[in-house]
Short mmCIF file of C-alpha atoms in Angstrom, two decimals:
data_model
loop_
_atom_site.label_atom_id
_atom_site.label_comp_id
_atom_site.label_asym_id
_atom_site.label_seq_id
_atom_site.Cartn_x
_atom_site.Cartn_y
_atom_site.Cartn_z
CA MET A 1 19.84 -24.63 5.36
CA ILE A 2 20.00 -22.93 2.27
CA LEU A 3 23.34 -21.45 0.91
CA MET A 4 22.76 -19.73 -2.02
CA ASN A 5 25.17 -20.91 -5.12
CA ILE A 6 26.45 -17.38 -5.52
CA SER A 7 28.61 -17.98 -8.59
CA ILE A 8 25.98 -19.19 -10.48
CA LEU A 9 23.69 -17.00 -9.57
CA LEU A 10 23.58 -13.44 -11.62
CA ILE A 11 22.19 -9.81 -10.68
CA ILE A 12 21.59 -7.78 -12.69
CA VAL A 13 20.55 -3.82 -11.26
CA GLU A 14 19.00 -2.16 -13.95
CA MET A 15 18.73 1.95 -14.28
CA VAL A 16 15.35 2.82 -13.79
CA ILE A 17 14.16 5.89 -15.31
CA PRO A 18 10.97 7.03 -13.39
CA ILE A 19 7.76 8.11 -15.62
CA SER A 20 6.27 11.52 -14.93
CA ALA A 21 3.32 11.31 -12.89
CA TRP A 22 0.26 13.26 -12.60
CA ASP A 23 0.77 16.45 -11.12
CA ASN A 24 -1.48 17.45 -8.56
CA GLY A 25 0.90 17.77 -5.85
CA LEU A 26 -0.78 15.11 -4.01
CA LEU A 27 0.90 12.06 -2.82
CA ARG A 28 4.40 12.25 -2.50
CA THR A 29 4.43 8.90 -0.42
CA PRO A 30 2.15 6.07 -0.36
CA PRO A 31 -1.14 6.62 0.97
CA MET A 32 -2.31 5.15 4.54
CA GLY A 33 -5.77 4.83 6.44
CA TRP A 34 -8.93 2.08 6.38
CA LEU A 35 -10.69 1.09 3.34
CA SER A 36 -13.72 -0.34 4.10
CA TRP A 37 -14.97 -3.06 1.69
CA LEU A 38 -12.58 -6.14 2.51
CA ARG A 39 -14.64 -6.69 5.81
CA PHE A 40 -17.51 -4.50 5.14
CA THR A 41 -18.36 -4.71 1.49
CA CYS A 42 -22.27 -3.95 0.80
CA GLU A 43 -23.43 -4.94 3.90
CA ILE A 44 -26.69 -2.64 4.05
CA ASN A 45 -28.86 -4.16 6.30
CA CYS A 46 -28.32 -2.40 9.36
CA GLU A 47 -31.47 -3.89 10.89
CA GLN A 48 -29.84 -7.24 11.25
CA TYR A 49 -26.48 -5.65 11.56
CA PRO A 50 -26.48 -2.41 13.15
CA ASN A 51 -22.79 -2.64 14.10
CA SER A 52 -21.71 -3.83 10.64
CA CYS A 53 -23.31 -2.21 7.73
CA ILE A 54 -22.19 0.50 5.69
CA ASN A 55 -23.87 3.61 7.18
CA GLU A 56 -22.84 6.73 9.59
CA LYS A 57 -22.22 5.19 12.53
CA LEU A 58 -19.86 2.78 10.75
CA TYR A 59 -17.37 5.27 9.14
CA LYS A 60 -17.55 7.30 12.52
CA ASP A 61 -16.57 4.10 14.58
CA MET A 62 -13.33 4.46 12.46
CA ILE A 63 -12.67 7.80 12.29
CA ASP A 64 -12.87 7.50 16.04
CA ARG A 65 -10.34 4.07 16.21
CA ILE A 66 -8.24 5.50 13.98
CA ALA A 67 -7.64 9.19 16.01
CA GLU A 68 -7.41 7.74 18.89
CA ASP A 69 -6.14 4.09 19.03
CA GLY A 70 -2.49 5.26 17.67
CA TYR A 71 -3.17 4.98 14.06
CA LEU A 72 -3.10 8.53 13.32
CA GLN A 73 0.09 8.71 15.02
CA VAL A 74 2.34 6.70 12.65
CA GLY A 75 0.26 7.63 9.84
CA TYR A 76 -3.36 6.36 9.04
CA LYS A 77 -5.14 9.39 8.03
CA THR A 78 -7.74 8.58 5.66
CA VAL A 79 -11.09 6.58 6.05
CA ASN A 80 -12.31 5.51 2.85
CA ILE A 81 -16.39 5.19 2.04
CA ASP A 82 -16.68 2.25 -0.45
CA ASP A 83 -19.20 0.71 -2.82
CA CYS A 84 -23.16 0.85 -1.42
CA TRP A 85 -23.18 4.55 0.68
CA MET A 86 -25.70 5.88 -2.35
CA GLU A 87 -28.94 6.21 -3.51
CA LYS A 88 -29.92 3.87 -6.37
CA LYS A 89 -30.58 6.92 -8.11
CA ARG A 90 -29.67 10.53 -8.52
CA ASP A 91 -32.00 13.63 -7.68
CA PRO A 92 -33.57 14.07 -10.34
CA LYS A 93 -33.85 18.23 -10.66
CA THR A 94 -29.50 17.95 -9.67
CA LYS A 95 -28.86 15.02 -11.18
CA GLN A 96 -26.35 14.68 -8.16
CA LEU A 97 -25.20 12.01 -6.86
CA VAL A 98 -27.50 11.08 -3.19
CA ALA A 99 -26.37 9.45 0.29
CA ASP A 100 -28.53 6.94 0.70
CA ARG A 101 -30.85 9.51 3.25
CA LYS A 102 -31.76 6.59 5.68
CA ARG A 103 -27.94 5.12 6.13
CA PHE A 104 -26.45 8.34 5.96
CA PRO A 105 -28.86 11.15 7.71
CA TYR A 106 -26.58 13.93 7.39
CA GLY A 107 -25.02 13.45 4.50
CA ILE A 108 -20.90 13.12 3.65
CA LYS A 109 -20.21 16.65 4.19
CA HIS A 110 -21.24 15.93 7.53
CA LEU A 111 -19.11 12.33 7.48
CA VAL A 112 -16.30 14.88 6.02
CA GLU A 113 -16.64 17.84 8.30
CA TYR A 114 -16.13 15.01 11.69
CA GLY A 115 -13.13 13.31 10.02
CA ARG A 116 -11.39 16.38 10.18
CA GLU A 117 -12.30 17.94 13.56
CA ARG A 118 -10.50 14.33 14.48
CA ASN A 119 -7.57 15.38 11.86
CA VAL A 120 -8.52 12.04 9.79
CA SER A 121 -9.79 12.93 6.07
CA VAL A 122 -12.44 10.78 4.44
CA GLY A 123 -12.35 9.04 0.94
CA ILE A 124 -15.43 7.97 -1.42
CA TYR A 125 -16.20 5.87 -4.28
CA GLU A 126 -18.08 6.12 -7.43
CA ASP A 127 -17.40 4.32 -11.07
CA ILE A 128 -16.84 4.87 -13.71
CA GLY A 129 -19.74 3.31 -15.78
CA THR A 130 -23.28 3.13 -15.78
CA LYS A 131 -23.35 1.45 -12.52
CA THR A 132 -20.76 1.01 -9.82
CA CYS A 133 -19.90 -2.91 -9.08
CA ALA A 134 -22.82 -3.51 -6.34
CA GLY A 135 -25.61 -1.49 -8.68
CA PHE A 136 -25.75 1.46 -7.55
CA PRO A 137 -25.20 4.98 -10.10
CA GLY A 138 -22.15 4.99 -11.89
CA ILE A 139 -20.75 7.89 -13.28
CA ASP A 140 -22.57 7.59 -16.64
CA ASN A 141 -21.51 11.08 -18.51
CA HIS A 142 -21.82 13.11 -15.18
CA GLU A 143 -18.39 13.45 -14.65
CA GLN A 144 -18.39 17.36 -13.95
CA ILE A 145 -21.26 16.95 -11.71
CA ASP A 146 -19.83 14.31 -9.10
CA ALA A 147 -16.25 16.42 -9.65
CA LYS A 148 -18.21 19.30 -8.43
CA THR A 149 -20.25 17.93 -5.60
CA PHE A 150 -17.13 15.34 -4.12
CA SER A 151 -15.21 18.71 -4.39
CA GLU A 152 -17.41 20.53 -2.61
CA TRP A 153 -18.43 18.02 0.36
CA GLY A 154 -14.65 18.17 0.71
CA VAL A 155 -13.94 14.41 0.49
CA ASP A 156 -9.74 14.47 0.00
CA SER A 157 -9.68 11.18 -2.64
CA ILE A 158 -11.64 9.17 -4.83
CA LYS A 159 -11.76 5.76 -6.06
CA MET A 160 -12.92 5.43 -9.27
CA ASP A 161 -13.36 1.88 -10.41
CA GLY A 162 -14.30 0.24 -13.40
CA CYS A 163 -17.53 -2.26 -13.52
CA PHE A 164 -20.00 -1.59 -16.03
CA ALA A 165 -17.80 0.06 -18.59
CA LEU A 166 -16.16 -0.52 -21.43
CA ILE A 167 -12.97 -1.19 -21.61
CA ASN A 168 -11.85 -0.09 -24.65
CA GLU A 169 -13.18 3.43 -23.50
CA TYR A 170 -10.73 3.61 -20.28
CA ASN A 171 -8.19 5.36 -21.69
CA GLN A 172 -10.98 7.98 -21.99
CA THR A 173 -13.64 8.22 -19.40
CA TYR A 174 -10.49 8.03 -16.65
CA PRO A 175 -8.52 10.99 -17.99
CA ASN A 176 -12.33 12.60 -18.63
CA PHE A 177 -12.48 12.60 -14.63
CA ARG A 178 -8.79 13.64 -13.82
CA LYS A 179 -9.62 16.25 -16.13
CA ALA A 180 -12.67 17.03 -14.02
CA LEU A 181 -11.15 17.30 -11.02
CA GLU A 182 -8.74 19.32 -11.65
CA LYS A 183 -11.35 22.36 -12.25
CA GLN A 184 -12.16 21.84 -9.02
CA GLU A 185 -11.10 24.45 -6.58
CA HIS A 186 -10.40 21.38 -3.72
CA ARG A 187 -7.96 19.23 -4.65
CA ILE A 188 -8.84 15.30 -4.74
CA ALA A 189 -6.36 12.56 -4.83
CA TYR A 190 -7.52 10.15 -7.89
CA SER A 191 -7.29 6.09 -7.28
CA CYS A 192 -8.07 4.17 -10.55
CA SER A 193 -8.55 0.50 -11.52
CA TRP A 194 -8.41 0.64 -14.25
CA PRO A 195 -5.72 -1.90 -15.28
CA ALA A 196 -7.18 -3.99 -12.84
CA TYR A 197 -10.19 -4.89 -15.54
CA ILE A 198 -7.73 -5.58 -18.64
CA ALA A 199 -7.64 -9.12 -19.14
CA ASN A 200 -5.43 -11.28 -18.54
CA ASN A 201 -3.59 -8.25 -15.69
CA SER A 202 -1.15 -7.29 -19.04
CA VAL A 203 -0.89 -3.98 -19.17
CA PRO A 204 1.50 -2.88 -21.71
CA ASP A 205 3.76 0.00 -21.28
CA ASP A 206 2.22 2.54 -23.24
CA VAL A 207 -0.76 2.06 -21.31
CA TYR A 208 1.02 2.73 -18.09
CA GLU A 209 2.43 5.73 -19.06
CA VAL A 210 -1.21 7.08 -19.72
CA ILE A 211 -2.33 5.70 -15.83
CA LYS A 212 0.39 7.59 -14.42
CA GLU A 213 -0.67 10.60 -16.38
CA ASN A 214 -3.81 10.55 -15.43
CA CYS A 215 -3.92 8.74 -11.73
CA ASN A 216 -2.43 8.88 -8.34
CA TYR A 217 -2.77 5.54 -7.47
CA TRP A 218 -4.29 1.91 -9.27
CA ARG A 219 -5.30 -1.51 -8.80
CA ASN A 220 -3.80 -3.87 -11.23
CA TYR A 221 -4.59 -7.68 -10.11
CA ASP A 222 -7.23 -9.58 -8.56
CA ASP A 223 -9.50 -8.30 -5.59
CA ILE A 224 -8.24 -9.44 -2.66
CA VAL A 225 -10.03 -11.54 -0.64
CA ASP A 226 -8.96 -12.63 3.10
CA SER A 227 -7.01 -15.42 2.58
CA TRP A 228 -3.29 -16.13 2.70
CA GLU A 229 -3.61 -18.39 -0.86
CA SER A 230 -5.27 -14.83 -1.68
CA VAL A 231 -2.11 -12.54 -1.12
CA LYS A 232 0.64 -15.11 -1.95
CA LYS A 233 -1.03 -14.59 -5.89
CA ILE A 234 -0.99 -11.12 -4.80
CA ILE A 235 3.24 -11.32 -4.07
CA LEU A 236 3.91 -13.83 -7.19
CA PHE A 237 2.31 -11.56 -9.57
CA TYR A 238 3.73 -8.22 -8.34
CA GLY A 239 7.51 -10.90 -8.40
CA SER A 240 6.72 -11.57 -12.25
CA LYS A 241 6.28 -8.35 -13.03
CA ASN A 242 8.69 -6.45 -10.76
CA LYS A 243 10.91 -4.65 -13.81
CA GLN A 244 7.83 -3.21 -15.46
CA PHE A 245 5.89 -1.87 -12.06
CA LYS A 246 9.40 -0.27 -10.85
CA LYS A 247 9.39 1.93 -14.39
CA PHE A 248 5.93 3.48 -13.14
CA HIS A 249 6.48 3.56 -9.59
CA GLY A 250 7.07 6.33 -7.09
CA PRO A 251 6.20 9.61 -5.78
CA GLY A 252 3.04 10.45 -6.64
CA GLY A 253 1.72 7.26 -8.76
CA TRP A 254 1.53 3.76 -6.92
CA PHE A 255 0.78 0.59 -7.76
CA ASP A 256 -1.81 -0.24 -5.77
CA PRO A 257 -1.35 -4.37 -4.49
CA ASP A 258 -4.67 -4.07 -2.14
CA MET A 259 -6.49 -4.14 1.46
CA LEU A 260 -3.88 -5.21 4.08
CA LEU A 261 -5.79 -8.01 5.79
CA ILE A 262 -4.17 -8.02 8.89
CA GLY A 263 -6.55 -8.30 12.03
CA ASN A 264 -9.18 -10.54 10.27
CA ASN A 265 -9.78 -13.99 9.63
CA GLY A 266 -7.60 -15.17 7.02
CA LEU A 267 -4.01 -14.76 8.05
CA SER A 268 -1.52 -16.39 10.67
CA LEU A 269 0.42 -14.58 12.75
CA GLU A 270 3.37 -15.30 10.79
CA GLN A 271 1.13 -14.12 6.83
CA SER A 272 0.32 -11.05 8.55
CA LYS A 273 3.82 -10.08 9.03
CA THR A 274 4.62 -11.13 5.63
CA GLN A 275 1.73 -8.95 4.04
CA MET A 276 2.48 -6.10 6.03
CA ASN A 277 6.53 -6.40 4.69
CA PHE A 278 6.14 -6.65 1.30
CA TRP A 279 3.83 -4.06 1.39
CA SER A 280 5.94 -1.75 2.99
CA ILE A 281 9.16 -2.52 0.57
CA TRP A 282 7.07 -2.18 -2.79
CA SER A 283 5.88 1.51 -1.04
CA ALA A 284 2.28 0.51 -1.50
CA PRO A 285 -0.47 2.03 -0.05
CA LEU A 286 -1.43 0.77 3.13
CA MET A 287 -4.95 0.31 3.09
CA MET A 288 -6.24 -1.25 6.47
CA SER A 289 -9.24 -3.48 6.01
CA ALA A 290 -10.19 -5.04 9.36
CA ASP A 291 -13.02 -4.38 12.21
CA LEU A 292 -9.94 -1.19 14.41
CA ARG A 293 -13.00 -1.77 16.78
CA ARG A 294 -12.28 -5.23 17.48
CA ILE A 295 -8.79 -6.28 16.17
CA THR A 296 -6.43 -8.00 18.94
CA PRO A 297 -2.79 -6.45 19.95
CA GLU A 298 -0.51 -8.80 17.83
CA PHE A 299 -2.56 -7.89 14.85
CA LYS A 300 -2.39 -4.09 15.89
CA LYS A 301 1.10 -4.44 16.64
CA ILE A 302 1.97 -4.99 13.07
CA LEU A 303 -0.02 -2.37 11.74
CA GLN A 304 1.37 0.01 13.96
CA ASN A 305 5.35 -0.67 13.16
CA LYS A 306 6.84 2.46 12.64
CA GLU A 307 10.00 0.97 11.25
CA LEU A 308 7.68 -0.46 8.53
CA ILE A 309 6.19 2.23 8.11
CA SER A 310 8.90 4.03 7.42
CA ILE A 311 10.73 2.14 5.14
CA ASN A 312 6.74 2.42 3.23
CA GLN A 313 7.32 5.84 3.37
CA ASP A 314 10.50 6.11 2.67
CA ARG A 315 10.88 9.35 0.44
CA ASP A 316 12.18 7.62 -2.90
CA GLY A 317 9.17 5.72 -3.09
CA ARG A 318 11.47 3.08 -4.44
CA MET A 319 9.54 -0.53 -5.07
CA ALA A 320 11.99 -3.14 -3.62
CA SER A 321 13.71 -5.42 -6.44
CA LEU A 322 13.34 -9.18 -6.80
CA ILE A 323 17.32 -10.25 -7.00
CA TYR A 324 16.78 -14.10 -6.61
CA LYS A 325 14.02 -16.52 -6.50
CA THR A 326 12.97 -20.18 -6.65
CA ASP A 327 9.75 -22.57 -6.74
CA LYS A 328 9.64 -22.09 -2.43
CA ILE A 329 11.86 -18.85 -1.76
CA GLN A 330 12.15 -15.42 -2.85
CA ILE A 331 14.52 -12.92 -1.84
CA TRP A 332 13.86 -9.02 -2.33
CA THR A 333 16.15 -5.91 -1.40
CA LYS A 334 15.02 -2.18 -1.44
CA LYS A 335 17.47 0.89 -1.24
CA LEU A 336 16.29 3.67 0.46
CA ALA A 337 16.54 7.72 0.41
CA ALA A 338 20.16 9.04 1.53
CA SER A 339 19.93 10.14 5.26
CA ALA A 340 22.38 13.25 4.06
CA GLU A 341 23.57 13.75 0.55
CA GLY A 342 27.06 11.66 0.24
CA GLU A 343 26.93 9.42 2.32
CA PRO A 344 25.83 5.97 1.41
CA SER A 345 22.19 4.38 1.77
CA SER A 346 21.11 1.69 4.01
CA TYR A 347 18.89 -1.11 1.99
CA VAL A 348 16.37 -3.52 3.48
CA VAL A 349 16.52 -7.34 2.64
CA LEU A 350 13.58 -9.48 2.65
CA TYR A 351 13.86 -13.16 2.77
CA PHE A 352 10.60 -14.99 1.87
CA TYR A 353 9.46 -18.57 2.19
CA MET A 354 6.42 -20.87 0.34
CA TYR A 355 6.82 -23.98 1.48
CA SER A 356 4.26 -25.28 3.39
CA LEU A 357 6.04 -28.53 4.94
CA GLY A 358 8.66 -29.11 7.29
CA ILE A 359 10.21 -27.01 9.68
CA ASP A 360 11.67 -23.42 9.90
CA LEU A 361 14.64 -22.90 7.18
CA ASN A 362 17.44 -20.77 7.44
CA ILE A 363 18.53 -18.81 4.57
CA ARG A 364 21.31 -17.74 3.94
CA PHE A 365 23.36 -15.11 0.86
CA ASN A 366 26.33 -13.10 0.96
CA VAL A 367 26.10 -9.43 1.53
CA SER A 368 27.77 -8.05 -1.10
CA LYS A 369 25.84 -9.92 -3.47
CA LEU A 370 22.21 -8.58 -1.93
CA ILE A 371 23.96 -4.40 -2.53
CA PRO A 372 25.05 -2.98 -6.00
CA ARG A 373 29.48 -3.47 -6.29
CA GLU A 374 29.42 0.67 -6.79
CA GLU A 375 27.46 1.03 -2.97
CA ILE A 376 28.76 -1.76 -1.18
CA GLN A 377 30.39 -0.63 2.35
CA ASP A 378 32.59 -2.73 4.44
CA GLU A 379 30.62 -3.18 7.65
CA TYR A 380 26.99 -3.09 7.97
CA LEU A 381 24.69 -2.87 11.57
CA VAL A 382 21.79 -5.41 11.06
CA PHE A 383 18.46 -4.47 11.98
CA ASP A 384 15.38 -6.70 13.12
CA LEU A 385 11.96 -4.55 11.34
CA HIS A 386 9.96 -6.32 13.95
CA ASP A 387 12.40 -5.49 17.13
CA ALA A 388 14.37 -3.00 16.62
CA ASP A 389 15.08 -2.03 19.88
CA THR A 390 18.32 -3.47 19.45
CA VAL A 391 21.08 -4.41 17.01
CA MET A 392 20.75 -7.92 16.04
CA LYS A 393 24.91 -7.98 14.97
CA ILE A 394 27.73 -5.95 12.68
CA ILE A 395 28.24 -8.08 9.88
CA SER A 396 31.29 -7.34 7.03
CA SER A 397 30.13 -7.15 3.25
CA GLU A 398 31.84 -10.67 2.66
CA GLU A 399 30.03 -12.22 5.37
CA ASN A 400 26.55 -14.07 4.34
CA LEU A 401 23.42 -12.78 6.03
CA GLU A 402 21.69 -15.56 7.36
CA LEU A 403 17.79 -15.84 8.91
CA ARG A 404 15.69 -18.05 10.72
CA VAL A 405 12.56 -17.82 8.47
CA PRO A 406 9.13 -19.38 9.33
CA SER A 407 7.30 -21.67 6.75
CA SER A 408 3.86 -21.81 5.13
CA GLY A 409 4.20 -17.77 3.94
CA GLY A 410 7.14 -16.83 7.14
CA SER A 411 9.57 -14.16 6.18
CA ARG A 412 12.19 -12.42 7.42
CA ILE A 413 13.16 -7.92 6.98
CA VAL A 414 16.05 -6.32 7.89
CA LYS A 415 17.74 -3.29 7.58
CA LEU A 416 21.54 -3.13 6.98
CA VAL A 417 22.81 0.80 7.44
CA PRO A 418 25.96 1.49 7.10
CA VAL A 419 29.32 1.70 9.67
CA LEU A 420 30.90 4.89 8.38
CA LYS A 421 34.55 4.70 8.44
CA ASN A 422 36.36 5.64 11.30
CA GLU A 423 32.65 5.77 13.14
CA ASN A 424 33.50 4.85 16.95
CA LEU A 425 30.11 2.79 17.02
CA PHE A 426 29.95 2.85 21.11
CA GLU A 427 29.86 6.57 21.45
CA THR A 428 27.12 7.08 18.18
CA ASN A 429 25.15 3.33 18.28
CA GLU A 430 22.40 5.39 20.31
CA ASP A 431 22.03 8.11 17.49
CA THR A 432 22.35 5.51 14.64
CA LEU A 433 19.25 3.74 16.26
CA ASP A 434 17.62 7.41 16.47
CA ASN A 435 17.91 7.76 12.59
CA PHE A 436 16.94 4.75 11.77
CA CYS A 437 13.44 5.47 12.82
CA ASP A 438 13.05 8.31 11.26
CA TYR A 439 9.26 8.90 10.60
#
């Protein structure tokens, strides 16, 4: 058991003044959907891999799974095409991008219409440079043509990669495409990979200010791969930059730690819960990248966890704060939007245990040190966000919140809901539970 020595721990809760985002009216909450890259990368051999290659059938299958298997009902509503969808050359006359004629025989507009018939939107991929990362045509000074093409096709989002481009020109090339998008009748959400290509992932505040003014969300770390080590590195990186990231993160502009690995081969069940827990408290984009045709029920349950999705989609869009860390343990908290004006906010608390040797660990921390002094309430209902049907306990602000956390990348996440003064729990508990899952 670890008891945090709160007498020597100083928690500083700083006031974060958000930087204004590009105001195109889109993505006031983090985007949710599916992206092909992690699972299917650039597999274009459809003869050898007919069910796993980048083609029309793959994306239609994922649209169907989103629409029919419960994902749409909990908020996942976009299927995003990644690299390798196009012909190797632009149309020689119009200079437009052309979908691979063999793998996408009816074109991208047909795929968009197929999605819309099922209430699923479609996103697309391009690159700000001369070529995409896989060698297909990049923007290469075709901003106006490509923005018009994507608008006419009806795509609802675009992921703009940064290969084969001059990094010192990103501050011109990425904004130039944003300007081209603004001229189109159809609004398109804009995902930028701009900060992910900056050396050592060290991006100064003034650059993030420009990024947020031009992009709806942005990748800012190495590509995720199907392993726990990859997820752990992202968690540690976001912890190390937490104070900076919170200043630029919020409605209309989101940090993107990359795709959800859940349902693939690289994470255990507990590690899968941990990734979903972190992406939820960060208010990060929730982009699945598993084969939804073959995903097993235990991983599907994690991806469709309504309580965690509600935390992720909280209207204030705050990124959680890292308030305590050692080389083995982290504790994060996230303030949620109040359910009504003048009422105290609920808080989400996450305990994370990285050590890969020994038994699961009891971690306890005083409630009064988890919540800012000026906001602390006398008592809280404690909900386990992976089992929210019942109240775990009622805890006072002077007690320790103790949770048993699995080793090897395990975590526990709970929601602390204030017990209002003069509230009769036996009379109002059912309403409290209903309000708890407000997604």
